[in-house]
Coordinates of C-alpha atoms and ligand atoms in Angstrom, one line a residue:
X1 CA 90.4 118.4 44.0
X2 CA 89.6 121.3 41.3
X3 CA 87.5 120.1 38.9
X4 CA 86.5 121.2 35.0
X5 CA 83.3 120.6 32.4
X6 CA 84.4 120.5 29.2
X7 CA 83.2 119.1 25.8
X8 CA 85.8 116.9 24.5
X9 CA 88.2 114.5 25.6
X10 CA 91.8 116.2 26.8
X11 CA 94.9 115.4 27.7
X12 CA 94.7 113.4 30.8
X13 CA 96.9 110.8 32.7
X14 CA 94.2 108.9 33.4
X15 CA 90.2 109.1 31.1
X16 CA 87.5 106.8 32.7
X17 CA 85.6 104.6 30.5
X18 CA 82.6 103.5 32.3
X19 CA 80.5 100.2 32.0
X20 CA 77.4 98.1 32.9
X21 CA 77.8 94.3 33.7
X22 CA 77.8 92.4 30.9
X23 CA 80.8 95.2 28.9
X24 CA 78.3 97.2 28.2
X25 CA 79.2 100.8 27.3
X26 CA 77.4 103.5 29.5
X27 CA 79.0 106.0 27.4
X28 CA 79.0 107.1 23.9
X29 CA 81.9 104.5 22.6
X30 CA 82.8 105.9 19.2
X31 CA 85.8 107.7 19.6
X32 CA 87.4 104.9 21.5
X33 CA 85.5 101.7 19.8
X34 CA 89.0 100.9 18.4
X35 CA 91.0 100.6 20.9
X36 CA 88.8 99.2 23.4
X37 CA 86.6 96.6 21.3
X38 CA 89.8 93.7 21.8
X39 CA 89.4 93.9 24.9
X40 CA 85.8 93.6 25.3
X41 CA 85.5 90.9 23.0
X42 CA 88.3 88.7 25.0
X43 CA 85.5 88.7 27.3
X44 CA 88.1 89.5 30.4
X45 CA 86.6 92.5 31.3
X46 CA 82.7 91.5 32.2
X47 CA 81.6 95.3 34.1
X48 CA 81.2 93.8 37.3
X49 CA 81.0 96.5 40.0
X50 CA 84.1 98.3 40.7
X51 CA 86.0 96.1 38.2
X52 CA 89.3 97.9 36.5
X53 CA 91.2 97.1 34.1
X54 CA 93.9 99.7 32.5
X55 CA 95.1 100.0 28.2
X56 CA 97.7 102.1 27.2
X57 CA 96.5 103.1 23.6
X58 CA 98.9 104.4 21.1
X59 CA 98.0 107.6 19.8
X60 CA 95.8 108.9 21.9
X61 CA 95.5 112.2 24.0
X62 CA 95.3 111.0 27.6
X63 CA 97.9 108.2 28.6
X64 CA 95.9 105.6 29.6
X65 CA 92.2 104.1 29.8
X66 CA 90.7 103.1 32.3
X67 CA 88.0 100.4 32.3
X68 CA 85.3 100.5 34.8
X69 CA 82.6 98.5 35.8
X70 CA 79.3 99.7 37.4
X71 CA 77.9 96.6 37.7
X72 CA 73.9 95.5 36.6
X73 CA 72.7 98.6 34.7
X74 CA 69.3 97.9 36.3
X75 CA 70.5 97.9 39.7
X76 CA 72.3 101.3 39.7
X77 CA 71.9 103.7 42.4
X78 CA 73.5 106.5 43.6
X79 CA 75.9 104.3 46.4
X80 CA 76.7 102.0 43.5
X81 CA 78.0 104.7 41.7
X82 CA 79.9 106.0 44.8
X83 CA 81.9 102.2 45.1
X84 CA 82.6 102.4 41.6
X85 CA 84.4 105.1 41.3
X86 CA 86.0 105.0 44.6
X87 CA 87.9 101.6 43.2
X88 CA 88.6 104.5 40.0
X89 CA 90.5 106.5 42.2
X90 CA 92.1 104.0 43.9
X91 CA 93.3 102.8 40.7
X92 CA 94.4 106.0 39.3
X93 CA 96.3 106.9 42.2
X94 CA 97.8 103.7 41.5
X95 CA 99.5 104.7 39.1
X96 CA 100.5 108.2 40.1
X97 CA 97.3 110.4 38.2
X98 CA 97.5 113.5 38.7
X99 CA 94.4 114.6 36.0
X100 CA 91.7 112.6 35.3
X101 CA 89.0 112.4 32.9
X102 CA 85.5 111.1 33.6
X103 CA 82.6 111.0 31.2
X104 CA 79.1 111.6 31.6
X105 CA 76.7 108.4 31.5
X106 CA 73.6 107.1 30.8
X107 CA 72.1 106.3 34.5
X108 CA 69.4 104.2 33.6
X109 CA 66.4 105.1 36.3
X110 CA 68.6 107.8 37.9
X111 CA 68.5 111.5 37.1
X112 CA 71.7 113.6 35.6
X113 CA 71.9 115.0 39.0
X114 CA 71.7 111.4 40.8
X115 CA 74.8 110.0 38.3
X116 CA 76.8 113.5 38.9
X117 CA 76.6 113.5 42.7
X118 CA 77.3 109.4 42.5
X119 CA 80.8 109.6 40.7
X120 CA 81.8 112.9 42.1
X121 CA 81.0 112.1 46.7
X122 CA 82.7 108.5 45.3
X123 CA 85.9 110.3 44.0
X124 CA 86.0 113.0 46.6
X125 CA 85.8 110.6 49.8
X126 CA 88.3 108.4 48.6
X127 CA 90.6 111.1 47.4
X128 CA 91.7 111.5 51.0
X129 CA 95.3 110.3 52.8
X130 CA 96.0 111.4 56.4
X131 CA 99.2 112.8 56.0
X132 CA 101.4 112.8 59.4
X133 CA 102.2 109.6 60.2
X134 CA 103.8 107.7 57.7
X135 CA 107.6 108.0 56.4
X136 CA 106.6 107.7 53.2
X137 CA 103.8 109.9 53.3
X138 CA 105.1 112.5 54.9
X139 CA 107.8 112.7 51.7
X140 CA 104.4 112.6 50.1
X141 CA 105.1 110.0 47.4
X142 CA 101.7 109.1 47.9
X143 CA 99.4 110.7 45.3
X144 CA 96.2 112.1 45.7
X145 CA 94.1 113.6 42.2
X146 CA 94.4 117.3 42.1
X147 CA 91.9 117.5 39.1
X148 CA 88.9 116.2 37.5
X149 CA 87.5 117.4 33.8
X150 CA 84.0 116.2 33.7
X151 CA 83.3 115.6 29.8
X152 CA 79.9 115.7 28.5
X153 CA 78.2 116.7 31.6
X154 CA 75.5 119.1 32.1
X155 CA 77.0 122.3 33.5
X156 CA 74.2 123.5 34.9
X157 CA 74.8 120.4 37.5
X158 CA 77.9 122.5 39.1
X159 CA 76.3 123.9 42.1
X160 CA 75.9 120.3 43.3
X161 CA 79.4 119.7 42.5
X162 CA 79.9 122.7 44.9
X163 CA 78.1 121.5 47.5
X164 CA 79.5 118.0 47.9
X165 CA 83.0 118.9 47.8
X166 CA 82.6 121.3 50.7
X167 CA 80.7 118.4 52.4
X168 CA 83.8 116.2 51.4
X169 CA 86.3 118.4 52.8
X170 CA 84.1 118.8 55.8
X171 CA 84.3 115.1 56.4
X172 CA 88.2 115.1 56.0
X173 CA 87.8 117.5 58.7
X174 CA 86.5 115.4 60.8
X175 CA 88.6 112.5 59.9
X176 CA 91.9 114.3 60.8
X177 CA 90.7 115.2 64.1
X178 CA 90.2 111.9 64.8
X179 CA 93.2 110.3 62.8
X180 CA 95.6 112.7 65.0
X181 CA 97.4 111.4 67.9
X182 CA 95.2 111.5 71.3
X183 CA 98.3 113.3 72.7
X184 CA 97.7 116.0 70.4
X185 CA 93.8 115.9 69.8
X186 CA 93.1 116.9 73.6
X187 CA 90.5 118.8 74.9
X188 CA 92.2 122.0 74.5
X189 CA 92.8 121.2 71.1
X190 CA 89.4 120.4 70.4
X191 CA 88.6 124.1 71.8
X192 CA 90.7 125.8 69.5
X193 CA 89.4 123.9 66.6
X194 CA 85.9 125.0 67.6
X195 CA 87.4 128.3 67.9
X196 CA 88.7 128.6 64.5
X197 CA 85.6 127.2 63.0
X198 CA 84.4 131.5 63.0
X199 CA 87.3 132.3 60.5
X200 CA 85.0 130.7 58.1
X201 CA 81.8 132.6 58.8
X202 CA 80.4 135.7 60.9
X203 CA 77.6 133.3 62.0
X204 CA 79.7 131.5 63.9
X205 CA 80.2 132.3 67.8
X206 CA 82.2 129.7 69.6
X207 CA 82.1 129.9 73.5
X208 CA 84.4 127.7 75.3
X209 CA 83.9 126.9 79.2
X210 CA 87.2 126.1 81.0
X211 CA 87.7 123.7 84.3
X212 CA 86.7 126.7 86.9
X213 CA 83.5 127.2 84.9
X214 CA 82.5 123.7 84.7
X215 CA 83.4 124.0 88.7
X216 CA 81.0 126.7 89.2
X217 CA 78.6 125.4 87.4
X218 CA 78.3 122.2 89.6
X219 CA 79.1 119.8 86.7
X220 CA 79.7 117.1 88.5
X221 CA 80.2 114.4 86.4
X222 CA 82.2 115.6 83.4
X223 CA 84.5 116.9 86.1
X224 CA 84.3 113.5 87.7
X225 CA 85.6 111.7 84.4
X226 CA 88.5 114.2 84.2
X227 CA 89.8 114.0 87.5
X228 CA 93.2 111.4 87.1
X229 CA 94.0 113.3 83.3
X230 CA 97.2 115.8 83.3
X231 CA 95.3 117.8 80.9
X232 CA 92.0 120.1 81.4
X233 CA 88.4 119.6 80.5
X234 CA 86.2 122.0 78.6
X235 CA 82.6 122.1 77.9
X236 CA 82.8 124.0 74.0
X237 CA 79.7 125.9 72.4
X238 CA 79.7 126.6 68.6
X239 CA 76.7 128.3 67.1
X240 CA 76.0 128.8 64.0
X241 CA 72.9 131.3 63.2
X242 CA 71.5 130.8 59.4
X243 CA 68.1 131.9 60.3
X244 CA 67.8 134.5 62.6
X245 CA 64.4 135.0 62.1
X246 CA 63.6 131.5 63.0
X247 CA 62.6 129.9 66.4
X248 CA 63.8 126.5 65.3
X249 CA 67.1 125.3 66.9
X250 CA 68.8 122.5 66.6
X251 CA 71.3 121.2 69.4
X252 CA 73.9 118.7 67.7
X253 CA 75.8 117.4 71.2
X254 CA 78.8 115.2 70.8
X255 CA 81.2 112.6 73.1
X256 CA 84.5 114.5 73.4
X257 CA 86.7 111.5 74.9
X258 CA 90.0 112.5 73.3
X259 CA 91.0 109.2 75.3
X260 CA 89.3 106.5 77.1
X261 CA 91.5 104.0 79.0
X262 CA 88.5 103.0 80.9
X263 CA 89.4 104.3 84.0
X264 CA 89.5 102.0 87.1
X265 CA 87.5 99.8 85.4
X266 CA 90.7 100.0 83.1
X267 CA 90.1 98.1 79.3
X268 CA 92.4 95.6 77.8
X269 CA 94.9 96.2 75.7
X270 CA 93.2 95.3 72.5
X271 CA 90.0 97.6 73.7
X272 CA 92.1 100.6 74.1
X273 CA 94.0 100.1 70.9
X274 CA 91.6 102.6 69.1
X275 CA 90.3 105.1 71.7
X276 CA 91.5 107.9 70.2
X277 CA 88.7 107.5 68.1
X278 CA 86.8 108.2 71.5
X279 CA 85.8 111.9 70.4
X280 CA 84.6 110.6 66.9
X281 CA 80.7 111.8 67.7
X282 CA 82.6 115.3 68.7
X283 CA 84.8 115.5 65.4
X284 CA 81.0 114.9 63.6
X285 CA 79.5 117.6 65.0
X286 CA 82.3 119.8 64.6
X287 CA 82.5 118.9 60.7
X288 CA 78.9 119.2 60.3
X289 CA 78.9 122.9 61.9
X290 CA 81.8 123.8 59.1
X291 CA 79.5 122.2 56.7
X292 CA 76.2 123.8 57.1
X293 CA 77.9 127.4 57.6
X294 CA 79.7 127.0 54.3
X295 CA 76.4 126.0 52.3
X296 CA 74.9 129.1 54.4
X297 CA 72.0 126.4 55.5
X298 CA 69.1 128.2 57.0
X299 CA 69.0 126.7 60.1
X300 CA 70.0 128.0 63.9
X301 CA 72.2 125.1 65.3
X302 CA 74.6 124.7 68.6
X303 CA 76.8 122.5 69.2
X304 CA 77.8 121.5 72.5
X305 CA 81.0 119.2 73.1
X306 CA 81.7 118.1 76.8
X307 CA 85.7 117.2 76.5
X308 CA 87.6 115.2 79.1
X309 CA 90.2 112.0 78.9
X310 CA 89.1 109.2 80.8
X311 CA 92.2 108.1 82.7
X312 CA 93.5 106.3 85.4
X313 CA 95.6 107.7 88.1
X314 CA 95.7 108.3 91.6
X315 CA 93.1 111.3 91.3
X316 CA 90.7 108.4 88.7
X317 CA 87.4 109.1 89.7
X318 CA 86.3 105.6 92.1
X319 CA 83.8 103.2 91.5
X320 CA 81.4 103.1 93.9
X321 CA 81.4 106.5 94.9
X322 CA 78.8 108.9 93.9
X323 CA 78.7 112.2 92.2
X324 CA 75.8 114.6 91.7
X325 CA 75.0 115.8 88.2
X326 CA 74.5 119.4 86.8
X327 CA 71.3 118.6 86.7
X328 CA 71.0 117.6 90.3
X329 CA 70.8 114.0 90.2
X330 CA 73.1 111.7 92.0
X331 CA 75.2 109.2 90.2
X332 CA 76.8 106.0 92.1
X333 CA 79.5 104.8 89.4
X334 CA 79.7 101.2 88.4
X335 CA 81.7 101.5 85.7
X336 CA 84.2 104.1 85.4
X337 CA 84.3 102.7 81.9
X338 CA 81.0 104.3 80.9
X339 CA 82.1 107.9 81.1
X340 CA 80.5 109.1 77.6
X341 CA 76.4 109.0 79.2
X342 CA 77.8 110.8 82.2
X343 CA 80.0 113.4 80.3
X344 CA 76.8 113.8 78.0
X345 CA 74.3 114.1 80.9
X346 CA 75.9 116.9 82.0
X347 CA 75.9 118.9 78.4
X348 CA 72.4 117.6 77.5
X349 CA 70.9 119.2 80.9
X350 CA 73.1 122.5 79.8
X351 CA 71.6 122.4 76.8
X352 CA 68.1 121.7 77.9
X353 CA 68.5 124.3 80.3
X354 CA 70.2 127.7 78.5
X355 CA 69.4 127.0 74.6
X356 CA 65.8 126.6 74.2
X357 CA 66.5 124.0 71.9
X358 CA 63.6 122.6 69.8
X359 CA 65.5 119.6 68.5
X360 CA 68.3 117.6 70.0
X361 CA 70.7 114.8 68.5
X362 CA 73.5 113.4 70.1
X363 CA 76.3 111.6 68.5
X364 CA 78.9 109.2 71.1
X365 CA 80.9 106.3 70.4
X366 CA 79.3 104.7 73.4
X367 CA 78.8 101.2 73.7
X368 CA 81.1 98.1 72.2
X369 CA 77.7 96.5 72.7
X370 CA 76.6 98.3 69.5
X371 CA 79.4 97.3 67.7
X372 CA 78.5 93.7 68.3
X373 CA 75.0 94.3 67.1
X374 CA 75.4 95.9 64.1
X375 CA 78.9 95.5 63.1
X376 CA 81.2 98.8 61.6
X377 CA 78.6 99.4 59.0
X378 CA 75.2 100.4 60.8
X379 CA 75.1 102.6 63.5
X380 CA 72.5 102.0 66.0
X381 CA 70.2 104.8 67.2
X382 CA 66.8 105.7 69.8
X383 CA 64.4 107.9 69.4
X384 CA 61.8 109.6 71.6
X385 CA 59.7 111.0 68.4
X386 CA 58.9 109.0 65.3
X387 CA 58.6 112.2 63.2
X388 CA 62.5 112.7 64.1
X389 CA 63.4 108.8 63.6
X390 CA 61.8 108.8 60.2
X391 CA 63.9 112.1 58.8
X392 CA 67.3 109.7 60.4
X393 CA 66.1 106.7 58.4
X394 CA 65.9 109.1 55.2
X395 CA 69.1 110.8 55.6
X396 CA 70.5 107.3 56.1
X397 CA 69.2 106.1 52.9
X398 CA 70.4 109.1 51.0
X399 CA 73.8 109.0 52.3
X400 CA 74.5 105.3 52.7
X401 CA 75.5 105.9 56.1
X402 CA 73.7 103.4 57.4
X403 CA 71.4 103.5 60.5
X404 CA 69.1 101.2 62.5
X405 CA 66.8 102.4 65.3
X406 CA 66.5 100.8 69.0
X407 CA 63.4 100.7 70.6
X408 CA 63.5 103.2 74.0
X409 CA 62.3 100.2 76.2
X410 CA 61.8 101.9 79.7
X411 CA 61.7 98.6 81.7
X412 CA 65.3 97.9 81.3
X413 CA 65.7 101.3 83.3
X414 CA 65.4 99.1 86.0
X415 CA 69.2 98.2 85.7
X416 CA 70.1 101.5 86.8
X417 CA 68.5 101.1 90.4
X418 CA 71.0 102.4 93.2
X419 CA 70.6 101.7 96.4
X420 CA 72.3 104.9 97.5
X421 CA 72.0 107.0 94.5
X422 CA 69.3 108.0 91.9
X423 CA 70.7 105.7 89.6
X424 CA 74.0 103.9 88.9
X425 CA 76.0 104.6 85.3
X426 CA 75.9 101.0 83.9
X427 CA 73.2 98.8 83.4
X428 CA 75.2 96.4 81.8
X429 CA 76.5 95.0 78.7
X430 CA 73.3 93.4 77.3
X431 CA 71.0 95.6 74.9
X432 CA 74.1 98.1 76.1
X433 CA 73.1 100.8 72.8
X434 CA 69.3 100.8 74.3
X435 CA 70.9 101.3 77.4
X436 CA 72.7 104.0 76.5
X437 CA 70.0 105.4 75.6
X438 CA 67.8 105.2 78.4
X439 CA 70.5 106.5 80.9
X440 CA 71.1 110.1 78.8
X441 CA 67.0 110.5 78.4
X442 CA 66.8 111.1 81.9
X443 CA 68.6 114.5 81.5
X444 CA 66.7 115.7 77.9
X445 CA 63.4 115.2 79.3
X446 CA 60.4 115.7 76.6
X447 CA 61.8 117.6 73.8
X448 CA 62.0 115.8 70.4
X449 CA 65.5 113.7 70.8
X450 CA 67.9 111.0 68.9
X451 CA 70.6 109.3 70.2
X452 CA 73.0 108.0 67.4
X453 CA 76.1 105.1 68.8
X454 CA 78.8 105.7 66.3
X455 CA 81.1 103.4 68.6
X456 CA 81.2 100.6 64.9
X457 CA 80.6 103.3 62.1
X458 CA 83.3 106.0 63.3
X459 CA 86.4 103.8 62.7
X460 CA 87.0 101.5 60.9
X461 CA 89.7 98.7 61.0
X462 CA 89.9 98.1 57.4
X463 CA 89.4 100.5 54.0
X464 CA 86.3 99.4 52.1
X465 CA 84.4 101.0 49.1
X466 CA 85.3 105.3 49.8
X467 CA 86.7 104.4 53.5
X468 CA 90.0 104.8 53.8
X469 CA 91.2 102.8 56.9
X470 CA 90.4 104.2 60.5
X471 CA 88.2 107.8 60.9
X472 CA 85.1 107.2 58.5
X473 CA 84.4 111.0 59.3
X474 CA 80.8 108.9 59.9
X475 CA 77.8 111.7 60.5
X476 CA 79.0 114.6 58.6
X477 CA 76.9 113.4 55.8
X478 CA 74.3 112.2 57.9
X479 CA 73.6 115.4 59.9
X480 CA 74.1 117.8 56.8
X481 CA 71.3 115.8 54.9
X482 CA 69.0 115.3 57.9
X483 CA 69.3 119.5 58.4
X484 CA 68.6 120.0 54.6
X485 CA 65.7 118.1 55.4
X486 CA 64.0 120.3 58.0
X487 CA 64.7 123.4 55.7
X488 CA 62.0 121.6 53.3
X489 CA 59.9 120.6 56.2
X490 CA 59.6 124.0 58.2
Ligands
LIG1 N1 84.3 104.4 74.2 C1 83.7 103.2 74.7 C2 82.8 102.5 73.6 C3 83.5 102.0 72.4 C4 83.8 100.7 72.2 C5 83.8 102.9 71.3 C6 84.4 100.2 71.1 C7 84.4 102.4 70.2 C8 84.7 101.1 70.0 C9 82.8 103.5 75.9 O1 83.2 104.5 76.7 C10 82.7 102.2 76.8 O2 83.7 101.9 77.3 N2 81.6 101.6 76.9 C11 81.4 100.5 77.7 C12 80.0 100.7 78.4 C13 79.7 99.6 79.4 C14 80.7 99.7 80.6 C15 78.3 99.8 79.9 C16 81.4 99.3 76.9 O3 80.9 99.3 75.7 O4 82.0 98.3 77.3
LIG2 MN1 84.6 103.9 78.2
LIG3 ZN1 84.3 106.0 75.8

């Protein structure tokens, strides 16, 4: 979407007339007091949050007005102001828009920067379609906004309209990976994308490891998940060095599942329905990579993807069997449906072991369990350092994606007792998230360390506020913020 400041009012297919509950204007009304007044009065327009209502004004440079309502002036915040105008877009590209037209506004107790960065991440993250599927949208009759003119804003505000459209198109990123078919989006595929992540910056070195290295290397269990898919596993690296100078580094490790029947312990129907979205916590990481390079962050991060499909087959790894670990311990499988903690042991101990790193957060959609705790809204994370939970809880509040930390409760490590093994992979179903947790601390040992289940948040089964339906693109925004964070901090 390009976008424009200008002064005055142009020619537009659509111009955005913004205001508080109760039809207040948040907006200098003047030049439009005329043709909107009729309206107001009626009383059918009342500003509620994300209300629309569209006039067709004769003689007037843009084509139509577009009511909006922002709900309880004293309420506002910056995720208000997102919703908002995500139902804007969705109602200009209800009619086609091309151009639109927003003005600036009076934010109450939020700063020019707060109401910019509200309408504009509220546009951009709606203004997205994944485009390969449908008929109709491959003859691309469905419309998207090319441009915005922002009238009457501060134009020394553009840098931040910079920054969160490359964070935007960093989240589309991620939610085309993991829109695209899990026939397409495989391992390999994953790879390549990591690969082409250095077109975009000299600072970033991508290293992938193929099946004979993973071999050599003894990594038991990711090659364990692997064994009935037709296609290969790799374990990707992709650094990105924006302070060289710096000790600090960051290890961002995400679940690469690019499918997850289950295994042996194969799922139902309805629970496989959406595991392509099994690699959602990879696709994050990925984004988040492109994201920080192209704001040239000053931070040192890797990420590290372990990539398999969970399949079944008559190679399917076997429940009740055991296999050893990178790391060296022994794992007797009781669930070849929880593959993600075992794929992730494996890259955590890498990581622990060959990148120093002072910092490590994982992203996996691991557990249903979370899902039924917390719903598609909340991810649910653990922590091993308050200092590092606290910077989550502020990135979550900042970003509205939305976060609740699990306490690391040690005793339920006792579910992972094997009687021929050091520890079995499932503990069960109950406090499942925690669970999680506790199984993949046992290969990061003491370093500062989050675990974040994006199983609810990473796709979604209906379109709300600036979701479109399916990939939410959920951490892109999340991570970014939480790394801007410890530039501050350091
Ligand atoms: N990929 C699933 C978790 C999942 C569920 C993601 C729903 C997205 C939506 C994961 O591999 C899994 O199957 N987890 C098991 C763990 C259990 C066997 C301990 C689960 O949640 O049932
Ligand atoms: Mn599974
Ligand atoms: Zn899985």
């Amino acid at each position: 979407m390009k976008y424009a400041f200008s002064l005055k009012e142009k020619n537009a297919d659509v111009c955005v007339l913004p205001f508080w509950e109760g039809a207040l204007p948040a907006f200098d009304l003047s030049n439009f007091a005329s043709f909107v007044r009729p309206l107001v009065d009626s009383g059918d327009f009342k500003g509620k949050s994300g209300e629309t209502i569209f006039l067709y004004p004769e003689g007037f440079a843009s084509k139509r007005l577009l009511l909006l309502g922002l709900g309880k002036k004293n309420s506002v915040t910056v995720e208000s102001l997102r919703r908002s105008y995500a139902a804007a877009l969705r109602a200009c590209q209800s009619v086609h828009a091309k151009l639109v037209n927003l003005f600036s506004l009076d934010g109450g107790s939020l700063s020019k920067q707060e109401v910019l960065q509200g309408i504009w991440e509220g546009f951009l993250l709606s203004n997205y379609v994944f485009n390969s599927f449908k008929k109709e949208t491959l003859e691309s009759t469905f419309s998207l906004i090319d441009e915005v003119h922002f009238i009457g804003f501060d134009e020394s505000l553009e840098p931040a309209l910079k920054t969160a459209q490359i964070v935007a198109e960093s989240v589309y990123f991620t939610r085309d990976l993991v829109n695209g078919n899990a026939d397409e989006v495989i391992p390999q595929k994953l790879a390549e994308t990591a690969k082409s992540l250095m077109k975009l910056s000299p600072r970033i070195q991508t290293v992938v490891h193929d099946k004979a290295w993973l071999e050599k290397q003894k990594m038991g269990l990711i090659l364990a998940v692997n064994r009935a898919s037709s296609v290969d596993p790799y374990l990707i690296e992709v650094s990105y060095q924006g302070n060289p100078n710096s000790k600090e580094h960051i290890v961002l490790v995400g679940k690469g599942v690019t499918y997850d029947t289950g295994g042996l312990s194969l799922k139902t129907t309805d629970g496989m329905l959406t595991m392509k979205c099994d690699m959602a916590g990879a696709a994050a990481v990925l984004g988040a990579i492109r994201a920080a390079s192209l704001l040239n962050l000053k931070v040192n991060i890797t990420g590290v993807i372990p990539s398999v499909e969970n399949c079944i087959g008559p190679l399917s790894y076997k429940l009740g069997d055991v296999y050893t670990s990178y790391s060296g311990r022994t794992v007797e499988i009781n669930n070849t449906d929880a593959e993600g903690r075992l794929i992730l042991a494996d890259a955590l101990s890498y990581a622990v072991k060959h990148l120093n790193p002072t910092m490590m957060i994982d992203l996996a959609t691991l557990t249903g369990s979370v899902v039924m705790s917390l719903g598609e809204h909340i991810a649910g994370f653990c922590a091993n350092q308050d200092a590092l939970a606290d910077r989550l809880m502020e990135a979550s509040k900042r970003t509205s994606e939305l976060l609740w930390r699990f306490p690391l409760h040690t005793e339920y490590k006792e579910a992972f007792k094997s009687d021929i093994a050091d520890m079995t992979n499932s503990g069960g179903r109950e406090a499942g998230c925690i669970k999680g947790a506790l199984f993949l601390e046992d290969f990061v040992g003491q370093l500062p360390w989050a675990h974040v289940d994006i199983a609810g948040t990473a796709y979604w089964s209906k379109p709300k506020y600036y979701y479109p339906t399916r990939a939410t693109g959920y951490g892109v925004r999340l991570l970014i913020d939480l790394l801007k964070q410890l530039v501050i901090h350091e």
